[in-house]
XYZ file of C-alpha atoms in Angstrom:
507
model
C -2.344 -59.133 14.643
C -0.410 -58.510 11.338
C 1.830 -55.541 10.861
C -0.764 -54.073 8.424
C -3.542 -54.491 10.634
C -1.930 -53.168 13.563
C -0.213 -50.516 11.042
C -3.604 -49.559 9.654
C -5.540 -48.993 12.962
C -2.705 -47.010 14.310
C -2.643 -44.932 11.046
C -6.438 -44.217 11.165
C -6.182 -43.128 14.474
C -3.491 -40.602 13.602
C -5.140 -38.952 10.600
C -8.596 -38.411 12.175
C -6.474 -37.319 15.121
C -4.501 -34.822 12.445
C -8.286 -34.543 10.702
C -9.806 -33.144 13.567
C -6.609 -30.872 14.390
C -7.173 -29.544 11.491
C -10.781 -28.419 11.847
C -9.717 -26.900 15.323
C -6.752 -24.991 13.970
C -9.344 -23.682 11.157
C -11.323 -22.386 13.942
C -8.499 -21.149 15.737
C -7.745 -18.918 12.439
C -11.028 -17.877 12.480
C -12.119 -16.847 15.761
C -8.395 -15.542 16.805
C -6.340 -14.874 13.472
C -3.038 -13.870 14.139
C -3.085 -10.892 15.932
C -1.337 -9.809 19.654
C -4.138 -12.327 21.044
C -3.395 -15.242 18.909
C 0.561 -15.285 19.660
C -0.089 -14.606 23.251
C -3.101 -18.198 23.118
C -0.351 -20.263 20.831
C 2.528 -19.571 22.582
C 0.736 -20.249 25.917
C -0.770 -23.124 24.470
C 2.536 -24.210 22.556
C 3.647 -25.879 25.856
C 0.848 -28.327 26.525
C 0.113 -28.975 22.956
C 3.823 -29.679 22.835
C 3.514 -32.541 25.318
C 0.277 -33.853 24.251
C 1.885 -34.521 20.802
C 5.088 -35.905 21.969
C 2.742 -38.434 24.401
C 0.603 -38.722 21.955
C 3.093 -40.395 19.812
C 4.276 -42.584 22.025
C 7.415 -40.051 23.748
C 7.475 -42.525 26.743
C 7.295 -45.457 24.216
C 11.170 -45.501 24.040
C 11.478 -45.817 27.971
C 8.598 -48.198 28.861
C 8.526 -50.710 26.136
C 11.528 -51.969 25.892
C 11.892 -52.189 29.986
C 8.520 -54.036 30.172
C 9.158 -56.331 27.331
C 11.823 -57.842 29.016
C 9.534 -58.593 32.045
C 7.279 -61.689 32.471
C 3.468 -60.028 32.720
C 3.125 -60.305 36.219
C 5.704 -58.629 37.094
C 5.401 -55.978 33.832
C 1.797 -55.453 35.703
C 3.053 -54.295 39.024
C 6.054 -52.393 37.584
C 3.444 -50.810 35.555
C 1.379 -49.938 38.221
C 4.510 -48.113 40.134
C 5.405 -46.512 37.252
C 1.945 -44.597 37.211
C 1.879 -43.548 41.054
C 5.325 -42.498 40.465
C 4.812 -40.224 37.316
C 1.649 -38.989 38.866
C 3.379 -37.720 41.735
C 5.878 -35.917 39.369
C 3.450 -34.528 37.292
C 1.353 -32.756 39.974
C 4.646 -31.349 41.283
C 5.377 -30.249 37.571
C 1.629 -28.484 37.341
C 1.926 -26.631 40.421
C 5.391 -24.962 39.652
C 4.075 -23.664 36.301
C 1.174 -22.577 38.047
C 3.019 -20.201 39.990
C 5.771 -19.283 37.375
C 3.678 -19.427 34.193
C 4.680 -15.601 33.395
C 8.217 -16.492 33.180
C 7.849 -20.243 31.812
C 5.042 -18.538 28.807
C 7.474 -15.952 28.088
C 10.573 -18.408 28.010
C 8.507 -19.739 24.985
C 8.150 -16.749 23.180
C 10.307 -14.090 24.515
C 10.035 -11.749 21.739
C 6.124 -11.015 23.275
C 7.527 -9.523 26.269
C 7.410 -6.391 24.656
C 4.142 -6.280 23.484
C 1.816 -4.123 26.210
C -0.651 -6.245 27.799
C 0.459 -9.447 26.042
C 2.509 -11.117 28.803
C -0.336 -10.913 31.316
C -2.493 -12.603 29.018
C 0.564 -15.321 28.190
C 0.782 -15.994 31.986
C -3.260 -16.510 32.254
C -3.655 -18.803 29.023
C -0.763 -21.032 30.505
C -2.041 -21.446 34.156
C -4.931 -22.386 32.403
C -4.248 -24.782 29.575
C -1.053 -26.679 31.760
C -3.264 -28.997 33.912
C -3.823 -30.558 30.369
C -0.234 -32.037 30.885
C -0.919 -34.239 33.536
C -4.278 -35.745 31.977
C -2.538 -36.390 28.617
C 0.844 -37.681 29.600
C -0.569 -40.142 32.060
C -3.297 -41.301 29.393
C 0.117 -41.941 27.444
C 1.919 -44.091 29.985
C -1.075 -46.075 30.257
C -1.229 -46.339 26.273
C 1.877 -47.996 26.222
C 1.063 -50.161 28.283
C -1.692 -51.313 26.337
C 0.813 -51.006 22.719
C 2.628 -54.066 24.788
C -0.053 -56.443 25.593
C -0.271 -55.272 21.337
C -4.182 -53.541 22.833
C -4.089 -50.840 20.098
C -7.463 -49.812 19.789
C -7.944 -47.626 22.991
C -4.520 -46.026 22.831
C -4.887 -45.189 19.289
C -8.472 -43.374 19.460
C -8.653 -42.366 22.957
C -6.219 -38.848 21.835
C -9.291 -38.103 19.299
C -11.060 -36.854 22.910
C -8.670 -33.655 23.381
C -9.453 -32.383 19.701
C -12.979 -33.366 19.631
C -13.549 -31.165 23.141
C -11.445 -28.164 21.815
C -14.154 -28.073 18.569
C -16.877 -28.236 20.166
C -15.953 -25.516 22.765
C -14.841 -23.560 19.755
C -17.966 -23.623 18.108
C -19.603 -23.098 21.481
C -17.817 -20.075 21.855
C -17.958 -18.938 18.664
C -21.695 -19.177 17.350
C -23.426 -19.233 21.093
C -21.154 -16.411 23.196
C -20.631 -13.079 22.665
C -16.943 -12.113 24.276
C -13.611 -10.719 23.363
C -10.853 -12.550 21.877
C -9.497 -12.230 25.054
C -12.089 -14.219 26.815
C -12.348 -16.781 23.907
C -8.984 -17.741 23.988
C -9.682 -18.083 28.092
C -12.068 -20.218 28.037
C -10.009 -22.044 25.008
C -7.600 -22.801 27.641
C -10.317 -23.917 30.165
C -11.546 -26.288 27.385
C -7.973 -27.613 26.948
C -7.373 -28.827 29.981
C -10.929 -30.696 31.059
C -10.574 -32.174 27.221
C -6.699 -33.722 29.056
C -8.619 -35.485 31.967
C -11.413 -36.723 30.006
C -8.718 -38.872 27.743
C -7.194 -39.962 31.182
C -10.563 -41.185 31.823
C -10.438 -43.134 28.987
C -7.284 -45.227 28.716
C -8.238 -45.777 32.399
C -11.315 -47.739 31.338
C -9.587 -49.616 28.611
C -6.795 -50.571 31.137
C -9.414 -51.938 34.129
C -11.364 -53.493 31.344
C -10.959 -57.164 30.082
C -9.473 -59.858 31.674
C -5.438 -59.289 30.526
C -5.008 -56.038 33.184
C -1.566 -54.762 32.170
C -2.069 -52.556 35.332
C -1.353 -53.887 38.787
C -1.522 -51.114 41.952
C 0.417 -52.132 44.671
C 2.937 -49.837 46.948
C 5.200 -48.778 45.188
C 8.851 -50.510 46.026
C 12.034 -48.806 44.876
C 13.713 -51.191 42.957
C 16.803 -50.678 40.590
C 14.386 -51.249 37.481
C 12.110 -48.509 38.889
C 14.756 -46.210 39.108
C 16.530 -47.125 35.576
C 13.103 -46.777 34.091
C 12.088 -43.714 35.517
C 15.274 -42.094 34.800
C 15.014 -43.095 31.563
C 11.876 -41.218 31.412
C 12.626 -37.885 30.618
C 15.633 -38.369 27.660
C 12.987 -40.611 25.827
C 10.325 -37.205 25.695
C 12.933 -35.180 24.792
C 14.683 -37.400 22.074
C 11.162 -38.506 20.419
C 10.127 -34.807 20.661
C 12.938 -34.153 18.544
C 10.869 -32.088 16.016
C 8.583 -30.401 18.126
C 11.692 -28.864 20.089
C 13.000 -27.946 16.908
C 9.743 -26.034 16.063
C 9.379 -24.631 19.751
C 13.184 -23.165 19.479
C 12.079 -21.620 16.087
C 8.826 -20.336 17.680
C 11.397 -18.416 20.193
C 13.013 -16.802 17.522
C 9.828 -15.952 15.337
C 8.118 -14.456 18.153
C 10.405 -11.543 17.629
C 8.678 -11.199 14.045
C 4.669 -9.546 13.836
C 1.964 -12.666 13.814
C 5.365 -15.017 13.488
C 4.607 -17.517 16.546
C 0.970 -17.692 14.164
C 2.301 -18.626 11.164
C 4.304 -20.891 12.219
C 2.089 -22.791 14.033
C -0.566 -22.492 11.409
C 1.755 -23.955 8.790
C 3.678 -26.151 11.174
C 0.325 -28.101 11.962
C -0.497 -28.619 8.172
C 3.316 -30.154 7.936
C 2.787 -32.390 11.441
C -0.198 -34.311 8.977
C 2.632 -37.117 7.133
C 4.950 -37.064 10.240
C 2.816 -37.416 12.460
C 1.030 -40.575 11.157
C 5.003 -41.809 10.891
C 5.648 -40.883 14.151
C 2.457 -42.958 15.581
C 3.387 -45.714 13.728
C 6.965 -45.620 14.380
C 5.958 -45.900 18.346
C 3.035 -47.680 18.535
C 3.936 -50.604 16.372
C 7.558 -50.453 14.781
C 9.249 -49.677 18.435
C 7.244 -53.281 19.767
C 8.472 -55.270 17.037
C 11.958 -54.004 16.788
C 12.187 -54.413 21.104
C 10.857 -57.843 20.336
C 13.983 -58.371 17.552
C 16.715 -56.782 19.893
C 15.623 -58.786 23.107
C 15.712 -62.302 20.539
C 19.284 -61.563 19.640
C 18.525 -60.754 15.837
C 21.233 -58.238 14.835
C 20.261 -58.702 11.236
C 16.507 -59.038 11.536
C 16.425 -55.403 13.291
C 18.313 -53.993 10.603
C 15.663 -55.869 7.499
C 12.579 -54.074 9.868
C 14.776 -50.675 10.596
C 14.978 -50.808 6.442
C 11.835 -51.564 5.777
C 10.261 -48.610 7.401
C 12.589 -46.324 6.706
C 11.483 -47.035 2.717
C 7.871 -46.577 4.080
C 8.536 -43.466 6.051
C 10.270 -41.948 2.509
C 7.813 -43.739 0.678
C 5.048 -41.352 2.495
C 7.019 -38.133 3.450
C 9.181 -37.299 -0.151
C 5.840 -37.241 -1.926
C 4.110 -35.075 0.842
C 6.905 -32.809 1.104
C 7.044 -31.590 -2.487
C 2.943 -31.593 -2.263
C 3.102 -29.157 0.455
C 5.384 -26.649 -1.319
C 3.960 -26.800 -4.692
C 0.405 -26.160 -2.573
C 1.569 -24.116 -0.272
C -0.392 -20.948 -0.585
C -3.676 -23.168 -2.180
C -3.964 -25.000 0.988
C -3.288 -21.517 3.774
C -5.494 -19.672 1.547
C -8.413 -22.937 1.700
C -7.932 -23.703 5.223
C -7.103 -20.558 6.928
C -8.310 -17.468 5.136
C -11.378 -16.490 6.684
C -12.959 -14.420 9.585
C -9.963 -13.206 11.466
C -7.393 -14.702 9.572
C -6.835 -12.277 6.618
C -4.733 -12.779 3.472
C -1.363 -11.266 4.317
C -1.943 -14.200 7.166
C -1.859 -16.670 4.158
C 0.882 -15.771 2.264
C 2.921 -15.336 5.424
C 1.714 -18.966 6.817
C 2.473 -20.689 2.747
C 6.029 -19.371 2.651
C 6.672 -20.619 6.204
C 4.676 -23.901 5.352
C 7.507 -24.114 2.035
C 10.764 -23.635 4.445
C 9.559 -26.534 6.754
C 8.526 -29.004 3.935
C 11.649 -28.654 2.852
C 12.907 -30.824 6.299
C 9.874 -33.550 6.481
C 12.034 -36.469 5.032
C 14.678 -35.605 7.679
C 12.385 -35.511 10.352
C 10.569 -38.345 9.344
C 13.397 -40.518 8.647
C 15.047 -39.328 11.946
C 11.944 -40.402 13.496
C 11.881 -43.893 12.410
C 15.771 -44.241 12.695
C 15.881 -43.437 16.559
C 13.419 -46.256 17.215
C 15.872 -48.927 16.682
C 18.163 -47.124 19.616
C 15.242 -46.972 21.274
C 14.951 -50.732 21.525
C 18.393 -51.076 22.249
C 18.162 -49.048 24.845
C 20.527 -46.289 23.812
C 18.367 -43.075 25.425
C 22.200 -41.082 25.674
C 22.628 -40.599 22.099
C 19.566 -39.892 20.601
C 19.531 -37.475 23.687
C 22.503 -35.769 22.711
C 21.360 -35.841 18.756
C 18.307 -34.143 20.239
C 20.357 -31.232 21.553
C 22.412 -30.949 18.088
C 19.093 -30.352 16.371
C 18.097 -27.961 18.442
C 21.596 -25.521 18.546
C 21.492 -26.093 14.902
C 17.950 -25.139 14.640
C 18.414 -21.722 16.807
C 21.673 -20.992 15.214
C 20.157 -21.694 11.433
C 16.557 -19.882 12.230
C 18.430 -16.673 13.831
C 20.677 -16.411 11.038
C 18.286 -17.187 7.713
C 15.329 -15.223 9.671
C 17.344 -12.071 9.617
C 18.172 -12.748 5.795
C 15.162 -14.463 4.515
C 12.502 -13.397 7.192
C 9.718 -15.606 8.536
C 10.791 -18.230 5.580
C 14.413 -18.403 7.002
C 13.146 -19.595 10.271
C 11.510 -22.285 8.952
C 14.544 -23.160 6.935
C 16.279 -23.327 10.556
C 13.996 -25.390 11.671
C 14.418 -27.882 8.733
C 18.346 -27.843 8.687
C 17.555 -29.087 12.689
C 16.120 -31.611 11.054
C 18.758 -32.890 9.023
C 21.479 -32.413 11.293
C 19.410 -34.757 13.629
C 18.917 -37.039 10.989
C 22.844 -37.268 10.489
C 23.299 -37.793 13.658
C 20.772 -40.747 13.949
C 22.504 -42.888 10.707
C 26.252 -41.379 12.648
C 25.234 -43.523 16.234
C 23.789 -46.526 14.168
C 27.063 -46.706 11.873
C 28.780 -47.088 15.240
C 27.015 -49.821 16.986
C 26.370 -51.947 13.044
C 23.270 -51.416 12.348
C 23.156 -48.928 9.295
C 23.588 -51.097 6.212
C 21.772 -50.232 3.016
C 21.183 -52.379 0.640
C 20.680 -52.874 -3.270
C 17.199 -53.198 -2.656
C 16.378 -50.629 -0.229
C 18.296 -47.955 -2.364
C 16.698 -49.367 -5.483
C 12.742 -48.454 -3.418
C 15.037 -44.864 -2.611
C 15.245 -44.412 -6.119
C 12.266 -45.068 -7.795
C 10.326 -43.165 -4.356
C 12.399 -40.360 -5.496
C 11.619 -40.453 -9.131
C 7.499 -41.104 -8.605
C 7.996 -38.164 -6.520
C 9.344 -36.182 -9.160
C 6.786 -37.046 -11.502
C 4.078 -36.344 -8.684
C 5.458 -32.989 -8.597
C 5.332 -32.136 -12.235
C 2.182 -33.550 -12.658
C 1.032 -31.315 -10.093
C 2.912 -28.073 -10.892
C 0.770 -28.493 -13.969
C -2.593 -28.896 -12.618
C -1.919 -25.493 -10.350
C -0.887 -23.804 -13.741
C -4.325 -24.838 -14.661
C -6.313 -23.722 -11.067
C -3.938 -20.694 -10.179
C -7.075 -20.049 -6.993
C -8.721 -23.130 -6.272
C -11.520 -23.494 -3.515
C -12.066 -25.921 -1.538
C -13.114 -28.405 -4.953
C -9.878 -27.755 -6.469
C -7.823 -28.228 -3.941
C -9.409 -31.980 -3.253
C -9.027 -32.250 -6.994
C -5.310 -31.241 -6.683
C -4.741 -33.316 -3.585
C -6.472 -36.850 -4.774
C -5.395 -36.190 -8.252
C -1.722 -35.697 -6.954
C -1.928 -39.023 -4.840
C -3.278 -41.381 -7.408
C -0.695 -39.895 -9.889
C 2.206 -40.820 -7.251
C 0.792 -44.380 -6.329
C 0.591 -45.498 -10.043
C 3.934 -43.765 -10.415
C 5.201 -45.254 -7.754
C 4.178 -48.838 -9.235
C 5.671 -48.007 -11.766
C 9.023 -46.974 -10.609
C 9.044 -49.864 -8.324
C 8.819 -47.927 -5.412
C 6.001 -50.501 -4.139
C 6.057 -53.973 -5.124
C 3.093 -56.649 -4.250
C 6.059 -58.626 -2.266
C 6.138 -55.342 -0.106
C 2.625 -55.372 0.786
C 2.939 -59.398 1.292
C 5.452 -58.599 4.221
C 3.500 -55.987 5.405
C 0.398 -58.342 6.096
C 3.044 -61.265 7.495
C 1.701 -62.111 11.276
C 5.259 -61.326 13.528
């Protein structure tokens, strides 16, 4: 399957995902707004949702790919298979300790709701409730990658579509057929949450007993050396491709201590998470494969041409979205969010927090794409330990701006995380020779950059002339906005037809 083709069924997968995300969070907004109840459901629900994305975008990618690349598919089968018995094991012992500490663990999330009456009983209930959704999703994602290695995209791609699709329908279930509290709602949200975890379980499981390539093999389990490396491994890949979402959970610490602030955030973070994550997805799913493939064939210089060529794609799609999302900032809360419970000091609050993190999307996309190529290598230490920078910079940034700047500071934290994780990424491949930029590749840099600019004056004048658009205007702003920026980008020679040639190239 050509990069394209495997590029372009991953990326569908990951904006109906983001799609349907979407159309929950709207009915989150609207059935819970962004009062004492909301914070207390999002910050309980942070936690899961938090792992589900960082699975969902291939987090154990960086640990299991390259390891069972290197294996002949027997033996990738059976490690496979130990693999799974082994992480399930872990993750039941992981479900049961948050069970009985999920007071402490919720609050740890958002500690500033600890002094909210009645709001850390309900944190403690909406996290013993929502958890078990860890152990359907993050298995579902082991077995995904499997599947991304015998290059099986299709059920790994679409089977996350199942956790969305349950949370909507129990949303409108709740919302148009049962008459309860926010309190209850936001219960049985967390009810839905988890059975909508096991049901995508259920899925990849089909997909991997299904045809005759199994790239699952259950045997008992032997302790070998390459058990042990891998599963070891395990944990620095979640928390180095999480890289961003701990960013946004370390800011969601400090904005709890600011009225509706762990709402906002995660109302304007999941309108951001649209352009990174369908990077992210692709970045795991199908640029980590190829790049493994490069590194194990010895091609120093051929990782280096792909590592280039999607950084220009990942800038290509986030420098455009980025100045979208400010310019549109308070069109798009005041479209998706405003309504029911979600009132419109709500939307101003989310659009100036949705501003501060647009402002880091290049940075965390390009970080994103960068650590993949020390993923293949195998480096798990240092994009570890560029993980951790992001995340002192982000509390230390967020504390500070939020106590100058407010709820728009924090997000400003969040974005100089970001960059300094960024930095960090083009620091460690300096060191082991494999950050070169070329004439060409900063050539694409520049004329990305100047479409964008033109994209952004473009649309700076269309708001002038729809200073409130509804729902029309805003698809007029957004569609109008892209097709300026592709023919700009043509233009500027930000895309050339040689580009899309190497794109549809067979690897």
């Amino acid at each position: 399957m050509s990069l394209l083709r495997s590029s372009l069924l991953v990326g569908v997968g990951a904006v109906a995902s983001r799609i349907l995300g979407f159309v929950r969070d709207i009915l989150f907004a609207q059935v819970l707004g962004a009062g004492p109840v909301a914070d207390a459901f999002l910050a309980a629900f942070r936690l899961p949702n938090l792992v589900r994305r960082v699975v969902a975008e291939g987090g154990l990618n960086p640990a299991l790919v390259p390891s069972l690349t290197r294996l002949e598919p027997d033996e990738a089968a059976t490690m496979a298979g130990n693999v799974t018995l082994v992480f399930g094991c872990l993750l039941l012992g992981i479900v049961a300790v948050v069970e009985v500490g999920a007071g402490a663990i919720g609050l740890l999330v958002a500690p500033g709701l600890a002094s909210q009456d009645g709001v850390p009983e309900l944190v403690a209930l909406y996290t013993r409730l929502a958890f078990p959704a860890v152990f359907g999703v993050t298995l579902a994602s082991i077995g995904a990658a499997f599947l991304n290695v015998r290059r099986r995209y299709l059920a790994a791609t679409f089977a996350p579509l199942v956790v969305n699709g349950g949370l909507i329908l129990a949303l409108v279930a709740i919302s148009q057929g049962l008459a309860l509290a926010p309190e209850r709602q936001a219960a049985w949200l967390s009810v839905a949450s988890s059975v909508a975890g096991l049901l995508q379980l259920g899925l990849i499981a089909a997909a991997l007993a299904s045809g005759e390539d199994k790239p699952v093999r259950f045997r008992r389990p032997v302790w070998s050396p390459a058990l042990k490396s891998l599963l070891l491994a395990g944990l620095p890949a979640l928390v180095a491709s999480g890289a961003v979402q701990l960013f946004v959970l370390a800011g969601t610490q400090v904005a709890s201590f600011w009225p509706s602030g762990v709402s906002w955030l995660y109302y304007a973070e999941r309108v951001m998470q649209l352009p990174l994550g369908l990077m992210a997805a692709l970045a795991a799913s199908v640029l980590l494969p190829e790049l493994a493939s490069r590194h194990r064939d010895g091609g120093t210089d051929a990782v280096v041409v792909a590592q280039n060529r999607a950084l220009a794609l990942a800038l290509f799609l986030a420098l455009p979205a980025a100045a979208a999302l400010v310019i549109l900032a308070e069109p798009i809360s005041t479209v998706l969010f405003q309504r029911g419970a979600f009132d419109p000091q709500d939307a101003r609050g989310t659009a100036l927090v949705l501003m501060g993190l647009s402002a880091g999307l290049p940075f965390a996309t390009a970080g994103k794409v960068l650590s993949q190529t020390l993923f293949a290598r195998g480096s798990l230490r240092g994009t570890l330990l560029a993980a951790v920078a992001g995340i002192v910079v982000t509390i230390g940034g967020a504390a500070l701006l939020g106590v100058l700047f407010g709820m728009g500071g924090i997000a400003l934290g969040i974005s100089l995380g970001c960059l300094a994780h960024a930095g960090a990424m083009v620091f460690l491949l300096r060191r082991a020779g494999l950050w070169r930029l070329d004439r060409e590749i900063m050539g694409k840099i520049a004329g990305i950059g100047l479409a964008t600019i033109a994209m952004g004056l473009f649309l700076a004048g269309l708001r002038y002339l729809m200073p409130e658009p509804r729902i029309p205007g805003l698809a007029v702003l957004c569609l109008g906005g892209l097709a300026f920026y592709a023919a700009a980008a043509w233009l500027f020679g930000a895309v050339t037809g040689r580009d899309l040639a190497l794109l549809t190239k067979k690897p």
